[in-house]
């Protein structure tokens, strides 16, 4: 998945992530241009998943 795909569908993906992981906040899922890795890092810590697992899950949404 590239950054354009993440950005373009982010509102939909964010809603689905919040449905699956209720403890995620808007701050956890804030997408900022150029800070993709930082956001994935926050999600890794909060959810205990690897970056690859998170990317794979987001791609499947």
C-alpha positions as semicolon CSV with decimal commas, in nm:
position;residue;x (nm);y (nm);z (nm)
1;X;0,000;0,000;0,000
2;X;0,134;0,341;-0,083
3;X;0,086;0,669;0,099
4;X;-0,170;0,795;-0,152
5;X;-0,389;0,491;-0,092
6;X;-0,368;0,536;0,284
7;X;-0,446;0,907;0,264
8;X;-0,728;0,868;0,012
9;X;-0,922;0,612;0,209
10;X;-0,813;0,713;0,557
11;X;-1,152;0,822;0,695
12;X;-1,303;0,485;0,603
13;X;-1,002;0,291;0,729
14;X;-0,993;0,492;1,051
15;X;-1,358;0,411;1,125
16;X;-1,299;0,041;1,066
17;X;-0,989;0,041;1,289
18;X;-1,187;0,209;1,568
19;X;-1,462;-0,053;1,531
20;X;-1,213;-0,338;1,564
21;X;-0,995;-0,174;1,831
22;X;-1,224;0,030;2,056
23;X;-0,936;0,169;2,263
24;X;-0,796;0,367;1,969
25;X;-0,850;0,742;1,981
26;X;-0,858;1,006;1,710
27;X;-0,510;1,112;1,826
28;X;-0,381;0,759;1,768
29;X;-0,521;0,761;1,416
30;X;-0,428;1,114;1,312
31;X;-0,285;1,098;0,963
32;X;-0,039;1,370;0,880
33;X;0,137;1,394;0,548
34;X;0,488;1,255;0,582
35;X;0,430;1,100;0,923
36;X;0,308;0,758;0,812
37;X;0,577;0,569;1,001
38;X;0,518;0,768;1,318
39;X;0,146;0,685;1,312
40;X;0,218;0,316;1,247
41;X;0,466;0,320;1,535
42;X;0,201;0,458;1,773
43;X;-0,040;0,188;1,658
44;X;0,227;-0,081;1,704
45;X;0,280;0,022;2,066
46;X;-0,089;0,056;2,147
47;X;-0,204;-0,264;1,975
48;X;0,102;-0,485;2,019
49;X;0,114;-0,565;1,647
50;X;0,405;-0,554;1,406
51;X;0,420;-0,290;1,134
52;X;0,366;-0,563;0,875
53;X;0,055;-0,689;1,057
54;X;-0,088;-0,339;1,073
55;X;-0,020;-0,263;0,707
56;X;-0,171;-0,596;0,604
57;X;-0,481;-0,530;0,816
58;X;-0,523;-0,176;0,682
59;X;-0,484;-0,304;0,326
60;X;-0,761;-0,555;0,389
61;X;-1,012;-0,288;0,495
